[in-house]
Coordinates of C-alpha atoms in Angstrom, one line a residue:
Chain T
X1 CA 0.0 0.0 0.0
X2 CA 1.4 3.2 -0.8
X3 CA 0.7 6.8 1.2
X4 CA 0.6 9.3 -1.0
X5 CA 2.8 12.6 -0.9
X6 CA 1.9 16.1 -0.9
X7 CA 3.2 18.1 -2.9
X8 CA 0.3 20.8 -4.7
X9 CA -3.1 21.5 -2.9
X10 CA -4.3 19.9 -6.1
X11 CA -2.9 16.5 -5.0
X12 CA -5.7 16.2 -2.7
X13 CA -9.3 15.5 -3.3
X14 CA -12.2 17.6 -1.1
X15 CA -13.0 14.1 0.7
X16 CA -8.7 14.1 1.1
X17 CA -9.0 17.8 2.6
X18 CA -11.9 17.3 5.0
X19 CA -10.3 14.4 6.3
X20 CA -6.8 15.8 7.0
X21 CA -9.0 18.9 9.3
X22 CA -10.5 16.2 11.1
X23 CA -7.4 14.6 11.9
X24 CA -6.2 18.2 12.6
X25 CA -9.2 18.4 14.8
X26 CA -8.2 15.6 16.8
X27 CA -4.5 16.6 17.1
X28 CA -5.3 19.7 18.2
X29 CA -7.2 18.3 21.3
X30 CA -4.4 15.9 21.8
X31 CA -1.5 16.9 20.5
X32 CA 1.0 14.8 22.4
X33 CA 0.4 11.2 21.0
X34 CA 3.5 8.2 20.6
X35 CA 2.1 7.7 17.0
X36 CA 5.7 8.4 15.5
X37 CA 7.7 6.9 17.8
X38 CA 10.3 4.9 15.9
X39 CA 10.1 6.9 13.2
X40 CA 12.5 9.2 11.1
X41 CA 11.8 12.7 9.4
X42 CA 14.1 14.1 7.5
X43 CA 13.7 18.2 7.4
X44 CA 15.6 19.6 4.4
X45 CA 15.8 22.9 4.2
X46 CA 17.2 24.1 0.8
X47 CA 16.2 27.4 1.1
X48 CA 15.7 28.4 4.7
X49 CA 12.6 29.3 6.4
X50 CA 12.6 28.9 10.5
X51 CA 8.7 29.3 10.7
X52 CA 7.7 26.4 8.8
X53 CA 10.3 24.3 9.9
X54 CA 10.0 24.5 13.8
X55 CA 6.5 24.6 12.9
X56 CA 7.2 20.5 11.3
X57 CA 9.9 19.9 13.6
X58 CA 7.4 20.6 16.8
X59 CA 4.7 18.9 15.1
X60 CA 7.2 15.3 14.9
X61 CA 8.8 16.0 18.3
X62 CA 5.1 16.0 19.8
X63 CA 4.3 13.0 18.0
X64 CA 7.5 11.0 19.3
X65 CA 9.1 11.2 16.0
X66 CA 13.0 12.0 15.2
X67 CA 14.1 14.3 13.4
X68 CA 17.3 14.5 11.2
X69 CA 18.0 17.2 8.5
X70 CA 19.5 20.5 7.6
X71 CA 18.2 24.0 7.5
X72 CA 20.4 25.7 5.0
X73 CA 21.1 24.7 1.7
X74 CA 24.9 26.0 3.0
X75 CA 25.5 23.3 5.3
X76 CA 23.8 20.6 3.2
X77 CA 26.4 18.6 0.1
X78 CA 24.1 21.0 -2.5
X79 CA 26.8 23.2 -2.7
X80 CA 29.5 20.7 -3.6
X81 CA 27.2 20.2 -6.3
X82 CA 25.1 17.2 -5.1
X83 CA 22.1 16.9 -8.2
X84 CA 19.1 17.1 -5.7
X85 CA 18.3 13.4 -6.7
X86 CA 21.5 12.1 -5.2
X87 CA 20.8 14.3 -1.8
X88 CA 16.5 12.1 -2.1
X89 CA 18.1 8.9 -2.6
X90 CA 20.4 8.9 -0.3
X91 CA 18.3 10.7 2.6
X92 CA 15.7 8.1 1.7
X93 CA 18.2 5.6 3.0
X94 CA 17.7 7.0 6.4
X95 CA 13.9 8.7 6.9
X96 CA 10.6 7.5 6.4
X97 CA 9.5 10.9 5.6
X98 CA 10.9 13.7 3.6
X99 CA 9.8 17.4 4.7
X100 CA 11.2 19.3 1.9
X101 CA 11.2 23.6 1.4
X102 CA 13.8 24.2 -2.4
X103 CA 14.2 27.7 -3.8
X104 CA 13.3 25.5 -6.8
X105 CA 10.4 25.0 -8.1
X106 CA 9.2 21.7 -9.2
X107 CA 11.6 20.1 -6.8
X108 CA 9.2 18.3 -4.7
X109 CA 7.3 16.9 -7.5
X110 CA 10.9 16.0 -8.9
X111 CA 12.0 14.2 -5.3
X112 CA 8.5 12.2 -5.7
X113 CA 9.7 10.6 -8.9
X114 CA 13.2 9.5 -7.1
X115 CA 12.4 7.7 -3.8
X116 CA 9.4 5.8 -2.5
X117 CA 9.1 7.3 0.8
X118 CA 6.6 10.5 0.8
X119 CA 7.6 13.7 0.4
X120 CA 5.7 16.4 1.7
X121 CA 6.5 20.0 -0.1
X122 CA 6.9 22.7 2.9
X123 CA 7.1 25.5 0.0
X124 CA 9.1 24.8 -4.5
X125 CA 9.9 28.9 -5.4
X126 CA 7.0 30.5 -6.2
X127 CA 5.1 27.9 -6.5
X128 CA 3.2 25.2 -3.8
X129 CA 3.0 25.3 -0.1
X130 CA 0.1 23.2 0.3
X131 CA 0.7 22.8 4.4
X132 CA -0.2 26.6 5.1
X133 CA -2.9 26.4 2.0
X134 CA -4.4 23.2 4.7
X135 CA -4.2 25.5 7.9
X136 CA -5.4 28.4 6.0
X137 CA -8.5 25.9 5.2
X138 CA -8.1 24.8 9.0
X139 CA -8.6 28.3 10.4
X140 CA -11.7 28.8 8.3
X141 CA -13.5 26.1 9.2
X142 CA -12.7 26.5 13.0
X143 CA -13.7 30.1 13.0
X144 CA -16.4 29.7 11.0
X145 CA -17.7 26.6 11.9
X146 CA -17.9 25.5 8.1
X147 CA -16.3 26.2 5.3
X148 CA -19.5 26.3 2.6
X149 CA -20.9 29.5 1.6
X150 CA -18.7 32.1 2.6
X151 CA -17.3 35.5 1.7
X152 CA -14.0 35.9 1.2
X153 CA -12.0 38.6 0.6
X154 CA -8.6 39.0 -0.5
X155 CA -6.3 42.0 -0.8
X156 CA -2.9 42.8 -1.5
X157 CA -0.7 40.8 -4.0
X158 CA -3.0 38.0 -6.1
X159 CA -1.1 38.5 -8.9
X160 CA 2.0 36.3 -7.2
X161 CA 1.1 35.5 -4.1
X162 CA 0.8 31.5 -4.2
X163 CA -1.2 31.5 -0.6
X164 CA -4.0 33.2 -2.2
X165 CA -3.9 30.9 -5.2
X166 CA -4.0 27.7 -3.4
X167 CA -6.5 28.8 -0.9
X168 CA -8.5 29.7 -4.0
X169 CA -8.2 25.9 -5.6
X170 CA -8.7 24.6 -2.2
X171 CA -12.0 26.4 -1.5
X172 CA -13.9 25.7 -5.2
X173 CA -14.9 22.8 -3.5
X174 CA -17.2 24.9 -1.0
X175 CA -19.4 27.6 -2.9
X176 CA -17.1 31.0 -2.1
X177 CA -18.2 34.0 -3.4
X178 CA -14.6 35.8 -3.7
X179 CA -13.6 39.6 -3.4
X180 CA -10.3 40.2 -5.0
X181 CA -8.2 43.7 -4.1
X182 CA -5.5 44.4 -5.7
X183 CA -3.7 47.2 -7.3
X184 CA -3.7 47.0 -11.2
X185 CA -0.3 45.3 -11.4
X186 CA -0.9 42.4 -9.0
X187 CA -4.6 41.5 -10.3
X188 CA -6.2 37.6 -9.9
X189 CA -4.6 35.9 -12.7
X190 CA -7.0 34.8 -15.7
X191 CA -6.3 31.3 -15.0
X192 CA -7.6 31.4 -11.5
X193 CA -10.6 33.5 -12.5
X194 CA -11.4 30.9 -15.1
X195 CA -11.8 28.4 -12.5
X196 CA -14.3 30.0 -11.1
X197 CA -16.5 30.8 -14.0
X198 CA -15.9 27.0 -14.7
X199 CA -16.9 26.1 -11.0
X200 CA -19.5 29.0 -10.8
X201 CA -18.1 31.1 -8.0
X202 CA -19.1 34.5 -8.2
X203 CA -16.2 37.1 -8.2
X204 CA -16.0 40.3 -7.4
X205 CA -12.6 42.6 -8.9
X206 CA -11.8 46.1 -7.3
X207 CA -8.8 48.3 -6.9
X208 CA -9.9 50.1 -3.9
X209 CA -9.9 48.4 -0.5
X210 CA -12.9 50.0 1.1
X211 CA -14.9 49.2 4.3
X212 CA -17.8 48.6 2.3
X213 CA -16.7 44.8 0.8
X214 CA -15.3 44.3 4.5
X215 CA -18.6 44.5 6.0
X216 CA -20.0 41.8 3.9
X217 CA -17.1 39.7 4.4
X218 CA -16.8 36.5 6.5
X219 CA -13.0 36.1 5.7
X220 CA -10.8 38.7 5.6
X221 CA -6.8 37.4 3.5
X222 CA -4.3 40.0 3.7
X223 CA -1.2 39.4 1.7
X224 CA 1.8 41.2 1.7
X225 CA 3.0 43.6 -1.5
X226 CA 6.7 43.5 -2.2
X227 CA 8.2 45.8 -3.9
X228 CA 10.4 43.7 -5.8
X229 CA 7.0 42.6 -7.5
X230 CA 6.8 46.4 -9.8
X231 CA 8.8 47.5 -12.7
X232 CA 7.8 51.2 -12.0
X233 CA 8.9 51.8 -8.4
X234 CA 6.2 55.1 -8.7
X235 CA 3.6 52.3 -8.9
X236 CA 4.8 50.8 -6.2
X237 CA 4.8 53.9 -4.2
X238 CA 1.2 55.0 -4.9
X239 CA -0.2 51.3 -3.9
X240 CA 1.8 50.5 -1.0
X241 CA -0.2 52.4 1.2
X242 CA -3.8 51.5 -0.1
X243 CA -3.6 48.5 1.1
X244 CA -3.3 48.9 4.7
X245 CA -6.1 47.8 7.2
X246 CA -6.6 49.9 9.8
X247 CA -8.8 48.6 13.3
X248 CA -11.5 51.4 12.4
X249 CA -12.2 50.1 8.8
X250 CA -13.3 47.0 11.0
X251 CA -16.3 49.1 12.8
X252 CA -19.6 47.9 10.8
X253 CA -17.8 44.3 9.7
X254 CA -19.5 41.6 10.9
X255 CA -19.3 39.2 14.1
X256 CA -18.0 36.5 12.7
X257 CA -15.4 37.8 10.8
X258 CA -11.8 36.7 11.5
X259 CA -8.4 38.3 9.4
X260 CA -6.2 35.8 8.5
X261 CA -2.2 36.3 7.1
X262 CA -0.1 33.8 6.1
X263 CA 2.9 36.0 8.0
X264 CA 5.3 37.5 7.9
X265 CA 3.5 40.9 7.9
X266 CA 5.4 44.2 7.0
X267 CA 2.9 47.0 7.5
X268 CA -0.1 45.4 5.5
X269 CA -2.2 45.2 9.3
X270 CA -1.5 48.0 11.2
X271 CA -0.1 46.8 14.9
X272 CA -4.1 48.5 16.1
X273 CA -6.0 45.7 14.6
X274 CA -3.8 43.1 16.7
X275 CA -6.3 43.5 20.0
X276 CA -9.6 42.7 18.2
X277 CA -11.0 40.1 18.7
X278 CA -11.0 39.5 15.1
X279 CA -7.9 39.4 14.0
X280 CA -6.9 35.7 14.1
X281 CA -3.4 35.6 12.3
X282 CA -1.4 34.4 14.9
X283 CA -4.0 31.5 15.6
X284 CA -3.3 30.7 12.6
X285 CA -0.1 30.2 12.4
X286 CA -0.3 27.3 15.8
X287 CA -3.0 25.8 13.5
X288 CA -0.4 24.5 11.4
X289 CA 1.0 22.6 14.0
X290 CA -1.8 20.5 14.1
X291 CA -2.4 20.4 10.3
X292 CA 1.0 19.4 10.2
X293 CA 1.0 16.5 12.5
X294 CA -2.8 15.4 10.2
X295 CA -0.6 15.9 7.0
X296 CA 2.7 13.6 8.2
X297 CA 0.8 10.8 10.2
X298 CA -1.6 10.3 7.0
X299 CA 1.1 10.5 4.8
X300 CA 3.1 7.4 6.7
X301 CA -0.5 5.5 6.9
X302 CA -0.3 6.1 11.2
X303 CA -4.0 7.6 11.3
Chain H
X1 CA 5.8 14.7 -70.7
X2 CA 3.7 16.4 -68.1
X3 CA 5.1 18.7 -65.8
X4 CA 3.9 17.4 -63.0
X5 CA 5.7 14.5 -63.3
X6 CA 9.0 15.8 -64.1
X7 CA 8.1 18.0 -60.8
X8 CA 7.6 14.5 -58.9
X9 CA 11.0 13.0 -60.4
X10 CA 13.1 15.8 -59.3
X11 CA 11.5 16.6 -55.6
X12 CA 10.3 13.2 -54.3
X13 CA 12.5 10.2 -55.9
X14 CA 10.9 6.8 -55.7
X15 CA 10.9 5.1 -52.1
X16 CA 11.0 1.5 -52.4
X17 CA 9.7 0.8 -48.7
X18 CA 9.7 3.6 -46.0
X19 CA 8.5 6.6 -44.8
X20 CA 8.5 9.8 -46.2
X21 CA 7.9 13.2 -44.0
X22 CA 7.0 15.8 -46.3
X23 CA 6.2 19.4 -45.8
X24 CA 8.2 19.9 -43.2
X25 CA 9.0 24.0 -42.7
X26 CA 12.4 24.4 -44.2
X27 CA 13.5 25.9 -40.8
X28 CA 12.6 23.3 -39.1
X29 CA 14.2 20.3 -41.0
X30 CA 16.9 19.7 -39.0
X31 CA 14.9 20.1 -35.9
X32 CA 13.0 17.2 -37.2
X33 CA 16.3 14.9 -38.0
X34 CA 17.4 15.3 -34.5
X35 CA 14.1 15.0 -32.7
X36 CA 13.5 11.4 -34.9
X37 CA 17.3 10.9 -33.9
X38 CA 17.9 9.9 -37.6
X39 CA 21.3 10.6 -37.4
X40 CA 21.7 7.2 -35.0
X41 CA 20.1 4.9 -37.7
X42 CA 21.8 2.9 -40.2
X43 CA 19.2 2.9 -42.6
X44 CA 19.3 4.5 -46.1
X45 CA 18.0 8.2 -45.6
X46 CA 17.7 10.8 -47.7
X47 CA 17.0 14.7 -46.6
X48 CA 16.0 17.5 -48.7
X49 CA 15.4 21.1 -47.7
X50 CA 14.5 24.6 -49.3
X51 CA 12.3 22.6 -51.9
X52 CA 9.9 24.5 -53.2
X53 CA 6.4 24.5 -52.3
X54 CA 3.3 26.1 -53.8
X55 CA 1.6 25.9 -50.1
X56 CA 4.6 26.4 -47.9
X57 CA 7.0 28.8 -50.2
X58 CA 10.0 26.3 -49.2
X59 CA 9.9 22.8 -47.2
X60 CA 11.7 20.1 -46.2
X61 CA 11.5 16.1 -47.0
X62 CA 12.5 13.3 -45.3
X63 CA 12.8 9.9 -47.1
X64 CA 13.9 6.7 -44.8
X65 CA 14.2 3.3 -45.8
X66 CA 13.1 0.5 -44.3
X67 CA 11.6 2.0 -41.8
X68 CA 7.5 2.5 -40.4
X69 CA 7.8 5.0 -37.8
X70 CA 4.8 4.4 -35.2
X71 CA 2.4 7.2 -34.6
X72 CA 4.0 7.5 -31.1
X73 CA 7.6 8.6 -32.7
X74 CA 6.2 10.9 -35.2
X75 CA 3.8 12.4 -33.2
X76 CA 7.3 13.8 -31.4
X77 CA 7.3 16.3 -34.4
X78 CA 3.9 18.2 -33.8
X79 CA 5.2 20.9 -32.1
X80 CA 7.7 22.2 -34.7
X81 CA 5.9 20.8 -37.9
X82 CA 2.6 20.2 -37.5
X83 CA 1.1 20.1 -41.1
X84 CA 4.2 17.3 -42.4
X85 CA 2.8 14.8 -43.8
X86 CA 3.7 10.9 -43.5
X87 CA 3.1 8.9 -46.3
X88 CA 4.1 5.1 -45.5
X89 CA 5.2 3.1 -48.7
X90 CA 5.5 -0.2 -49.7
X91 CA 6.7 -1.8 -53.1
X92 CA 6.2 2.0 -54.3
X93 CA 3.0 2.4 -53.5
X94 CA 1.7 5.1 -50.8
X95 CA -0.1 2.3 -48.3
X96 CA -1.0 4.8 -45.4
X97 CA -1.3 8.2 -45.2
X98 CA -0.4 10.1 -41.5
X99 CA -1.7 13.1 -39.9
X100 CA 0.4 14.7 -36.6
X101 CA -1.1 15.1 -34.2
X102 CA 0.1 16.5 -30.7
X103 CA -0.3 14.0 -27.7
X104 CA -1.5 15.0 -24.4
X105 CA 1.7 13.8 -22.3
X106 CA 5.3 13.8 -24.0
X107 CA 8.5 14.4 -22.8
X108 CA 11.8 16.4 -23.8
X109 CA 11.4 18.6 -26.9
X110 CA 11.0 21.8 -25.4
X111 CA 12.7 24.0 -22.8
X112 CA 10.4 25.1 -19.4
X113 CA 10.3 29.0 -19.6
X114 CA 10.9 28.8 -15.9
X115 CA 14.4 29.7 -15.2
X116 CA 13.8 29.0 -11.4
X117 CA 12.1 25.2 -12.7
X118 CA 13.6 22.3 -11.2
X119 CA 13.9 20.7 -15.1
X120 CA 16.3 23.6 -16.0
X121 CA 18.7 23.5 -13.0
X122 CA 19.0 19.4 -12.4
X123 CA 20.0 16.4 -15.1
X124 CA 16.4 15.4 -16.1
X125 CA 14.7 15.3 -19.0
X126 CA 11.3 17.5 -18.9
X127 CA 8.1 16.7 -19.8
X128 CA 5.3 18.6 -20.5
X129 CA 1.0 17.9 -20.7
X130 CA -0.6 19.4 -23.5
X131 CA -3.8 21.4 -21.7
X132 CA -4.7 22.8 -25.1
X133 CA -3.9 21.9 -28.8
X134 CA -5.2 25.6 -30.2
X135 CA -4.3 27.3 -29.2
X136 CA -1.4 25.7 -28.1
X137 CA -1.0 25.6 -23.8
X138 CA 1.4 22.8 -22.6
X139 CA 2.4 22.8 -18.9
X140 CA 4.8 21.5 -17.0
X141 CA 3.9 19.3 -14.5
X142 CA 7.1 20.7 -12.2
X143 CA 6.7 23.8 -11.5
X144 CA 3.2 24.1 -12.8
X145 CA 3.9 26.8 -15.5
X146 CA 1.9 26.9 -18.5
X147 CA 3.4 27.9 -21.8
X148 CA 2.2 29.3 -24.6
X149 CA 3.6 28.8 -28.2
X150 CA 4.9 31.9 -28.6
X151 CA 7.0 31.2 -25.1
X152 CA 8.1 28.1 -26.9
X153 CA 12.2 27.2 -27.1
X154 CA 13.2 24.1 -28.2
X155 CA 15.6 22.1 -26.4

């Protein structure tokens, strides 16, 4: 029998994604359990990112797992010019699981098609990070209680921001209706808007970031605009401010709405809206602990 | 005699048994050789290029002998040449008569426009799934990039 790896958000069906957040559900209540003991992950970090990896590495340690690995492409044999297939193979000699973040992308796709044991993509480039897009998913349903029907806006880069993407394929499944804000340069790419016509999400496209499309909202995503992102710096200079939420553009929004960020934030949320109640970004981020321990106990076949 | 058959003598000489690729784009008809990887065959093959065509201006043929490429190898062509055409012959008769056409998974060929893809910094040999034939989309099942023909460099 073999567990499959993760390596896109499309890898996994809607029945796949529901069960992973019950799992979640369940770790969360419990989130020290034996159920890796004897086992072997192997972190490698080609490209280094300390947030998602203590974020796996707690999430193994609390399931009585080992870990072994590196967390810089530096002190890994990559730069004596190890092919990444050599530095699978061989690793896979050692782990029963391969945790994997490449400035690459395709590389965890690519590792799939060298070793047996699963591979679980914690971020390729630009391109997947299907772990945050699953507490992302997480997060929504525990704040909201569901994840069908809802209003979700997002704001700030949709042009390259893969978080927004992913969460986007992830939540076709559950009748959105999506509010995209953007500046010009950094619109919802056609692709992704043609997957919703095809699924028949209404979508909603607007340049300014008013309070209005915040009150009807249930989800707020905030994503961060880099500047490396414009061509024309001036552009860059007339957006980077629009897209800033303030605590007093949350006054009529409703109840139940929570803010969400994948992190790190620059000056996207302004430090005022960290004390309501509905900001929920930092939540977030401990959800993917227990996403994390669904997403590598499935993956070995433990759960 | 008739001109189109002193046309036929000179452009297209009498296969015995074999394939012939014809209307090839005459820029292309190297592309082609290398692709079918006729330069590692021992059989009789004859090349032609900057022929000229009352569709195509100028063209390339391919004449091999002794050999009845399978739709899977000369489908390998679509993307540079799609309007060749494949005439099989035996004892000196046209027998079968091919059309291209693109399949929806193949490998090599062309280059991912990625620079940051996996396929253009490791050994490997990319491969590619056609998500539309017209206009032409392929994307790579790497780094999940879809490219257009215009985008298109070949290996």
């Amino acid at each position: 029998m073999s567990y499959p790896s993760l390596v896109s958000i499309a890898d996994y069906s809607k029945e796949q994604m529901l069960h992973i957040l019950e799992l979640a559900a369940g770790f969360e209540s419990n989130p020290n359990q034996n159920i890796l003991q004897g086992k072997v992950a192997a972190t490698l970090f080609f490209e280094p990112s300390t947030r998602t990896r203590l974020s796996f590495e707690t999430a193994i340690n609390r399931l009585g797992g080992r870990v072994i690995g590196f967390s810089d492409a530096a002190t890994s044999s990559s730069t004596k010019g190890e092919t990444l297939r050599d530095t699978i193979k061989m690793v896979s000699n050692y782990a029963d699981i391969i945790i994997m973040r490449h400035f690459l992308e395709g590389a965890a796709r690519y590792a799939t098609e060298v070793t047996d044991i699963p591979i679980i993509n914690a971020g390729d480039g630009a391109n997947q990070h299907p772990t945050q897009t699953m507490l992302d998913l997480y997060s929504i349903q525990k704040t909201q209680g569901r994840l069908d029907n809802l209003k979700v806006v997002m704001v700030g880069d949709l042009k390259y921001g893969r978080t927004v993407h992913s969460l986007l394929m992830a939540l076709k499944y559950f009748s959105p209706v999506f509010y995209f804000i953007a500046p010009e340069e950094l619109l919802m790419p056609n692709e992704y808007k043609l997957i919703c016509r095809e699924n028949n999400i209404p979508y909603y496209e607007n340049s300014n970031f008013e309070p209005e499309i915040i009150e009807q909202a249930d989800i707020l995503y905030m994503t961060r605009i880099q500047r490396e992102r414009f061509t024309d710096l001036v552009e860059y200079e007339k957006v980077k401010n629009v897209y800033i939420l303030h605590n007093h553009m949350l006054d009529k929004s409703k109840n139940n709405l929570r803010i969400l960020h994948p992190l790190p934030r620059v000056n996207e949320i302004s430090q005022d809206v960290d004390d309501n109640p509905k900001a929920y970004y930092f939540e977030q981020a401990r959800n993917g602990l227990y996403v994390r321990q669904a997403i590598i106990s499935h993956a070995l076949g433990l759960v | 005699m008739d001109k189109k058959y002193v046309k036929k003598e000179m452009q297209v000489k009498a296969l015995e048994n074999g394939t012939v690729i014809d209307h090839i784009p005459a820029n292309k008809l190297f592309k082609v050789v290398e692709i079918l990887q006729l330069e590692q065959i021992s059989n009789e093959v004859t090349i032609g290029n900057n022929l000229a065509s009352k569709r195509m201006g100028t063209k390339g043929i391919i004449k091999v002998a002794n050999r009845f490429f399978e739709s899977k190898e000369i489908n390998r062509i679509a993307l540079i040449a799609p309007n060749a055409k494949i005439n099989i012959i035996r004892d000196y008769q046209v027998t079968e008569k091919r059309i291209i056409t693109l399949p929806d998974h193949f490998k090599g060929i062309v280059k991912c426009v990625n620079p940051k893809c996996i396929t253009n910094n490791e050994v490997m040999e990319p491969r590619y799934n056609v998500i539309s034939k017209s206009p032409l989309v392929l994307k790579c099942p790497y780094c999940e990039r879809e490219i257009r023909e215009e985008e298109l460099q070949l290996l």
